[in-house]
Tab-separated table of C-alpha atoms and ligand atoms in Angstrom:
chain	number	residue	atom	x	y	z
A	4	MET	CA	0.000	0.000	0.000
A	5	SER	CA	1.437	3.409	-0.916
A	6	SER	CA	1.980	5.953	1.854
A	7	LYS	CA	0.033	9.219	2.092
A	8	LYS	CA	1.337	11.993	-0.131
A	9	LYS	CA	3.224	14.542	1.960
A	10	LEU	CA	2.397	18.212	1.699
A	11	TYR	CA	4.722	21.173	2.253
A	12	ALA	CA	4.110	24.881	1.734
A	13	LEU	CA	5.410	28.405	1.821
A	14	ILE	CA	3.206	30.658	3.945
A	15	GLY	CA	3.370	34.446	3.956
A	16	HIS	CA	2.112	37.450	2.086
A	17	PRO	CA	2.736	37.839	-0.797
A	18	VAL	CA	3.910	34.388	-1.947
A	19	ASN	CA	2.851	34.318	-5.596
A	20	LYS	CA	6.327	35.028	-7.026
A	21	SER	CA	8.157	32.440	-4.918
A	22	LEU	CA	10.734	30.137	-6.522
A	23	SER	CA	10.386	27.563	-3.717
A	24	PRO	CA	7.609	25.425	-5.307
A	25	ALA	CA	9.744	24.919	-8.441
A	26	ILE	CA	12.796	23.988	-6.356
A	27	HIS	CA	11.126	21.575	-3.926
A	28	ASN	CA	8.825	19.907	-6.455
A	29	ARG	CA	11.827	19.244	-8.710
A	30	MET	CA	13.680	17.662	-5.778
A	31	PHE	CA	10.665	15.548	-4.716
A	32	ASN	CA	10.513	14.348	-8.284
A	33	LYS	CA	14.216	13.636	-8.452
A	34	TYR	CA	14.093	11.495	-5.291
A	35	ASP	CA	10.800	9.855	-6.308
A	36	LEU	CA	9.059	11.113	-3.160
A	37	ARG	CA	5.269	11.281	-2.967
A	38	ALA	CA	5.210	14.915	-1.916
A	39	GLU	CA	4.140	18.331	-3.131
A	40	TYR	CA	5.103	21.921	-2.235
A	41	ILE	CA	2.486	24.674	-2.592
A	42	THR	CA	2.148	28.349	-1.644
A	43	ILE	CA	-0.490	29.523	0.820
A	44	ASP	CA	-1.148	33.239	0.991
A	45	VAL	CA	-1.458	33.954	4.712
A	46	LYS	CA	-2.303	37.443	5.909
A	47	ASN	CA	-3.323	36.382	9.395
A	48	LEU	CA	-1.551	33.589	11.299
A	49	ASN	CA	-4.537	32.879	13.600
A	50	ASP	CA	-6.697	32.182	10.554
A	51	PHE	CA	-4.001	29.887	9.142
A	52	PHE	CA	-3.762	27.847	12.353
A	53	GLU	CA	-7.553	27.533	12.520
A	54	SER	CA	-7.785	26.393	8.895
A	55	ASP	CA	-7.685	22.824	7.510
A	56	HIS	CA	-4.245	23.529	6.037
A	57	ILE	CA	-2.402	22.850	9.248
A	58	GLU	CA	-3.962	19.352	9.539
A	59	ASN	CA	-2.698	18.421	6.088
A	60	LEU	CA	0.847	19.806	6.173
A	61	ASP	CA	4.054	17.931	6.995
A	62	GLY	CA	6.141	21.097	7.042
A	63	PHE	CA	6.281	24.648	5.782
A	64	ASN	CA	8.502	27.646	5.141
A	65	ILE	CA	7.581	31.058	6.488
A	66	THR	CA	8.292	34.322	4.739
A	67	MET	CA	7.499	37.984	5.432
A	68	PRO	CA	5.719	39.189	7.511
A	69	HIS	CA	5.350	36.194	9.886
A	70	LYS	CA	8.899	34.987	10.705
A	71	GLU	CA	8.763	36.381	14.260
A	72	ASP	CA	5.077	35.947	15.124
A	73	ILE	CA	5.084	32.282	14.079
A	74	ILE	CA	7.157	31.357	17.140
A	75	LYS	CA	4.257	31.515	19.594
A	76	TYR	CA	2.390	28.869	17.592
A	77	LEU	CA	5.225	26.309	17.700
A	78	ASP	CA	5.882	23.498	20.184
A	79	GLU	CA	9.661	23.735	20.011
A	80	ILE	CA	12.353	25.824	18.294
A	81	THR	CA	16.085	25.333	17.848
A	82	GLU	CA	18.539	27.253	19.998
A	83	SER	CA	19.668	29.344	17.010
A	84	ALA	CA	16.091	30.253	16.012
A	85	ASN	CA	15.491	31.267	19.621
A	86	GLU	CA	18.622	33.464	19.713
A	87	ILE	CA	17.680	35.097	16.399
A	88	GLY	CA	13.991	35.411	17.278
A	89	CYS	CA	12.818	34.269	13.833
A	90	VAL	CA	11.757	30.952	12.281
A	91	ASN	CA	11.600	30.273	8.542
A	92	THR	CA	11.197	26.477	8.440
A	93	VAL	CA	8.791	24.238	10.368
A	94	LYS	CA	8.753	20.453	10.486
A	95	ILE	CA	5.555	18.766	11.644
A	96	LYS	CA	5.876	15.323	13.169
A	97	ASP	CA	3.093	13.512	15.030
A	98	GLY	CA	1.234	16.820	15.327
A	99	SER	CA	4.187	18.603	16.938
A	100	LEU	CA	5.619	21.736	15.278
A	101	MET	CA	9.395	22.252	15.396
A	102	GLY	CA	10.864	25.572	14.161
A	103	PHE	CA	14.244	26.215	12.533
A	104	ASN	CA	16.023	29.229	11.058
A	105	THR	CA	18.051	28.514	7.922
A	106	ASP	CA	18.711	32.120	6.781
A	107	GLY	CA	22.076	32.493	8.522
A	108	LEU	CA	23.294	29.092	7.403
A	109	GLY	CA	22.200	29.847	3.828
A	110	ALA	CA	24.270	33.039	3.841
A	111	ARG	CA	27.335	31.380	5.387
A	112	LYS	CA	27.245	28.460	2.971
A	113	THR	CA	27.026	30.935	0.078
A	114	LEU	CA	30.104	32.823	1.270
A	115	GLU	CA	32.058	29.627	1.969
A	116	ARG	CA	31.276	28.351	-1.496
A	117	PHE	CA	33.458	31.121	-2.920
A	118	ILE	CA	35.771	32.416	-0.188
A	119	ASP	CA	37.616	31.515	2.976
A	120	LEU	CA	36.048	33.405	5.907
A	121	ASP	CA	39.175	33.214	8.069
A	122	ASP	CA	40.348	36.690	9.124
A	123	LYS	CA	37.722	38.417	6.992
A	124	ARG	CA	35.908	41.420	8.462
A	125	ILE	CA	32.260	41.498	7.427
A	126	LEU	CA	29.984	44.509	7.189
A	127	ILE	CA	26.261	43.699	7.220
A	128	LEU	CA	23.659	46.276	6.230
A	129	GLY	CA	20.282	45.586	7.835
A	130	ALA	CA	19.124	44.196	11.173
A	131	GLY	CA	15.708	42.862	10.124
A	132	GLY	CA	14.862	39.155	10.141
A	133	ALA	CA	17.537	38.177	7.632
A	134	GLY	CA	20.132	40.596	9.020
A	135	LYS	CA	19.722	39.165	12.523
A	136	ALA	CA	20.080	35.569	11.333
A	137	ILE	CA	23.163	36.328	9.227
A	138	THR	CA	24.771	38.341	12.020
A	139	TYR	CA	24.155	35.536	14.524
A	140	GLU	CA	25.672	32.927	12.213
A	141	LEU	CA	28.693	34.842	10.893
A	142	SER	CA	29.701	36.356	14.221
A	143	LYS	CA	30.462	32.781	15.406
A	144	TYR	CA	33.205	32.633	12.757
A	145	THR	CA	34.615	36.116	12.202
A	146	GLU	CA	34.474	39.851	13.028
A	147	VAL	CA	31.178	41.480	12.076
A	148	CYS	CA	29.821	45.030	12.090
A	149	VAL	CA	26.133	45.797	11.465
A	150	LEU	CA	24.729	49.084	10.187
A	151	ASN	CA	20.978	49.623	10.312
A	152	ARG	CA	18.667	52.518	9.514
A	153	THR	CA	17.104	52.170	12.977
A	154	GLN	CA	20.131	52.310	15.255
A	155	LYS	CA	18.422	50.538	18.179
A	156	GLU	CA	18.074	47.352	16.113
A	157	ALA	CA	21.771	47.410	15.158
A	158	LYS	CA	22.789	47.967	18.789
A	159	ALA	CA	20.605	45.035	19.886
A	160	LEU	CA	22.786	42.734	17.753
A	161	GLU	CA	25.821	43.602	19.872
A	162	ARG	CA	24.585	40.676	22.015
A	163	PHE	CA	26.230	38.448	19.390
A	164	GLY	CA	29.598	40.176	19.961
A	165	THR	CA	29.353	42.443	16.911
A	166	ALA	CA	29.545	46.217	16.566
A	167	GLY	CA	26.175	47.853	15.781
A	168	LYS	CA	25.776	51.365	14.407
A	169	LYS	CA	23.424	53.623	12.507
A	170	LEU	CA	23.369	53.243	8.723
A	171	ASN	CA	24.405	56.661	7.398
A	172	PHE	CA	26.892	57.827	4.765
A	173	THR	CA	29.753	58.548	7.191
A	174	ASN	CA	29.544	55.181	8.956
A	175	LEU	CA	29.075	53.352	5.668
A	176	LYS	CA	32.150	54.914	4.078
A	177	GLU	CA	34.292	54.317	7.149
A	178	GLU	CA	33.149	50.724	7.733
A	179	ILE	CA	33.476	49.714	4.079
A	180	LYS	CA	37.126	50.841	4.176
A	181	ARG	CA	37.728	48.526	7.155
A	182	SER	CA	35.844	45.515	5.747
A	183	ASP	CA	36.623	42.684	3.322
A	184	ILE	CA	33.018	41.638	2.688
A	185	LEU	CA	29.843	43.724	2.370
A	186	ILE	CA	26.464	42.010	2.745
A	187	ASN	CA	23.247	43.812	1.912
A	188	ALA	CA	20.524	42.351	4.152
A	189	THR	CA	18.211	45.369	3.859
A	190	SER	CA	15.252	45.316	1.513
A	191	VAL	CA	16.732	48.304	-0.362
A	192	GLY	CA	17.399	47.062	-3.872
A	193	MET	CA	14.137	45.207	-4.483
A	194	ASP	CA	13.433	48.287	-6.588
A	195	GLU	CA	16.070	47.835	-9.288
A	196	ASN	CA	16.829	51.570	-9.457
A	197	VAL	CA	17.869	51.896	-5.814
A	198	SER	CA	20.993	50.793	-3.921
A	199	PRO	CA	21.761	51.081	-0.186
A	200	VAL	CA	25.396	51.922	-1.059
A	201	PRO	CA	26.542	54.884	-3.183
A	202	LYS	CA	28.797	53.590	-5.989
A	203	GLU	CA	31.604	55.960	-5.026
A	204	VAL	CA	32.307	54.133	-1.735
A	205	LEU	CA	32.770	50.724	-3.395
A	206	GLY	CA	36.412	49.703	-3.929
A	207	SER	CA	37.530	46.925	-6.280
A	208	GLU	CA	38.928	44.823	-3.401
A	209	LEU	CA	35.537	44.558	-1.709
A	210	ILE	CA	33.561	41.288	-1.910
A	211	VAL	CA	29.872	42.156	-2.323
A	212	PHE	CA	26.977	39.835	-1.476
A	213	ASP	CA	23.419	41.109	-1.948
A	214	ILE	CA	20.883	38.723	-0.397
A	215	ILE	CA	18.055	40.172	-2.507
A	216	TYR	CA	17.230	37.692	-5.276
A	217	SER	CA	14.453	39.566	-7.025
A	218	PRO	CA	15.854	41.242	-9.023
A	219	MET	CA	18.917	39.000	-9.184
A	220	LYS	CA	21.086	41.805	-10.532
A	221	THR	CA	20.328	44.544	-8.047
A	222	LYS	CA	21.724	48.017	-8.570
A	223	LEU	CA	24.311	47.264	-5.859
A	224	ILE	CA	25.431	44.092	-7.685
A	225	ARG	CA	25.576	45.892	-11.043
A	226	GLU	CA	27.621	48.778	-9.659
A	227	ALA	CA	29.911	46.472	-7.665
A	228	GLU	CA	30.546	44.499	-10.863
A	229	GLU	CA	31.394	47.727	-12.701
A	230	LYS	CA	33.885	48.576	-9.951
A	231	GLY	CA	35.556	45.167	-10.346
A	232	CYS	CA	34.334	43.667	-7.037
A	233	PHE	CA	33.801	39.941	-6.569
A	234	ILE	CA	30.006	39.534	-6.354
A	235	MET	CA	27.490	36.988	-5.071
A	236	ASP	CA	23.726	37.178	-5.690
A	237	GLY	CA	20.846	36.354	-3.333
A	238	LEU	CA	19.773	33.358	-5.365
A	239	TRP	CA	22.745	31.468	-3.908
A	240	MET	CA	21.364	32.034	-0.409
A	241	LEU	CA	17.875	30.945	-1.459
A	242	VAL	CA	19.388	27.796	-2.965
A	243	HIS	CA	21.347	26.929	0.196
A	244	GLN	CA	18.305	27.591	2.371
A	245	GLY	CA	16.078	25.487	0.128
A	246	TYR	CA	18.648	22.700	0.450
A	247	LYS	CA	18.497	22.924	4.249
A	248	SER	CA	14.667	22.881	4.437
A	249	PHE	CA	14.601	19.880	2.096
A	250	GLN	CA	17.145	18.096	4.276
A	251	ILE	CA	15.195	18.874	7.477
A	252	TRP	CA	11.985	17.480	5.959
A	253	THR	CA	13.270	14.482	4.010
A	254	GLY	CA	16.753	13.661	5.333
A	255	LYS	CA	18.039	13.844	1.723
A	256	GLU	CA	20.997	15.987	0.626
A	257	PRO	CA	20.156	17.324	-2.824
A	258	SER	CA	22.635	18.777	-5.297
A	259	ILE	CA	23.161	22.528	-4.863
A	260	ASP	CA	23.900	22.816	-8.590
A	261	ILE	CA	20.570	21.250	-9.558
A	262	ILE	CA	18.690	23.517	-7.128
A	263	ARG	CA	20.481	26.573	-8.540
A	264	LYS	CA	19.749	25.471	-12.116
A	265	THR	CA	16.053	24.965	-11.269
A	266	ALA	CA	15.864	28.415	-9.650
A	267	LEU	CA	17.611	30.051	-12.616
A	268	GLU	CA	15.229	28.331	-15.060
A	269	LYS	CA	12.263	29.603	-13.063
A	270	VAL	CA	13.683	33.158	-12.891
A	271	SER	CA	14.126	33.297	-16.654
A	272	SER	CA	10.791	31.589	-17.549
B	306	NAP	P1	12.728	42.838	7.251
B	306	NAP	O1	12.733	42.010	8.476
B	306	NAP	O2	11.512	43.602	6.879
B	306	NAP	O3	13.970	43.876	7.379
B	306	NAP	C1	14.162	44.897	6.433
B	306	NAP	C2	15.505	45.566	6.686
B	306	NAP	O4	15.704	46.551	5.662
B	306	NAP	C3	15.591	46.300	8.019
B	306	NAP	O5	16.917	46.246	8.484
B	306	NAP	C4	15.197	47.726	7.622
B	306	NAP	O6	15.720	48.705	8.504
B	306	NAP	C5	15.898	47.837	6.291
B	306	NAP	N1	15.308	48.876	5.457
B	306	NAP	C6	14.080	48.874	4.888
B	306	NAP	N2	13.895	50.009	4.177
B	306	NAP	C7	15.044	50.727	4.291
B	306	NAP	C8	15.488	51.985	3.782
B	306	NAP	N3	14.695	52.716	2.994
B	306	NAP	N4	16.731	52.393	4.072
B	306	NAP	C9	17.544	51.640	4.849
B	306	NAP	N5	17.194	50.446	5.380
B	306	NAP	C10	15.950	49.988	5.104
B	306	NAP	O7	13.078	41.955	5.963
B	306	NAP	P2	14.016	40.640	5.897
B	306	NAP	O8	13.187	39.435	6.077
B	306	NAP	O9	15.196	40.846	6.781
B	306	NAP	O10	14.444	40.675	4.350
B	306	NAP	C11	15.332	41.669	3.856
B	306	NAP	C12	15.611	41.384	2.377
B	306	NAP	O11	16.306	40.150	2.270
B	306	NAP	C13	14.351	41.226	1.523
B	306	NAP	O12	14.591	41.812	0.277
B	306	NAP	C14	14.204	39.727	1.353
B	306	NAP	O13	13.584	39.354	0.137
B	306	NAP	C15	15.678	39.288	1.341
B	306	NAP	N6	15.863	37.905	1.804
B	306	NAP	C16	16.527	37.061	0.968
B	306	NAP	C17	16.727	35.752	1.361
B	306	NAP	C18	17.438	34.791	0.449
B	306	NAP	O14	17.328	33.583	0.634
B	306	NAP	N7	18.187	35.260	-0.521
B	306	NAP	C19	16.264	35.309	2.623
B	306	NAP	C20	15.618	36.218	3.461
B	306	NAP	C21	15.417	37.532	3.034
B	306	NAP	P3	14.869	49.214	9.797
B	306	NAP	O15	15.181	48.249	10.906
B	306	NAP	O16	15.361	50.578	10.044
B	306	NAP	O17	13.405	49.173	9.393
């Protein structure tokens, strides 16, 4: 007798442009698993938890704006998700909901794919959900400074042993000079005509990683490329995170290259 088809989802608002269904459904197919990944547009978490969806799901990813509020609905969360205060992956087993955060790991795995983090000083722009997770993860390995528009949020990340300051032109210019790697973890750049970093402060030695993946070539990435910087796009982080969710749910370790290829095909379709 065949087992029940498993169901996974991305919940959040909006979710209609997500690449995750293409990635996970391709992997389920590749491993011959009876499973499907769907998107569920969720404006209100209470409504979601009272709906039939929750009965049918085996796991789900969470995107904006629910990564923090989801925690109170879960039975258990990992130590790292607790430290960060955000969950983006949930595994459901025997009715119990376990929360994970894979954002930081996704960013670190992206960096390590291309560079050695030893002795590198990292400047992170943004202390929102993604910024917190990346700061938590990278500060375990190397020196990190965070700049954020709202200074209080940057200062709060000093609990991870980092420096936290206000994001303004003076601090940006000074901190870029002292850093080897710049990571944009703000949402500035989702509009392709805007960058959080004026081109004039980018030097050719700087390694630039923009975690925004839509558009893939943000203004920051385009200008960094023009300046001769080594660049990494946000699709790499999405790919590494997708890998981790898939592993948490299925125990399988899919090929990063196939996930990246699937995501690229979806982006250009
Ligand atoms: P979030 O929690 O809403 O945080 C947004 C961040 O952007 C905050 O630090 C906010 O600063 C800053 N910000 C917003 N508008 C700004 C402005 N005009 N000037 C300066 N700073 C501004 O969002 P998130 O979940 O961290 O996501 C941030 C971005 O990362 C999004 O574009 C998201 O799509 C992307 N992301 C990518 C991946 C991936 O896998 N590649 C994963 C997660 C997120 P304040 O604190 O001052 O508001």
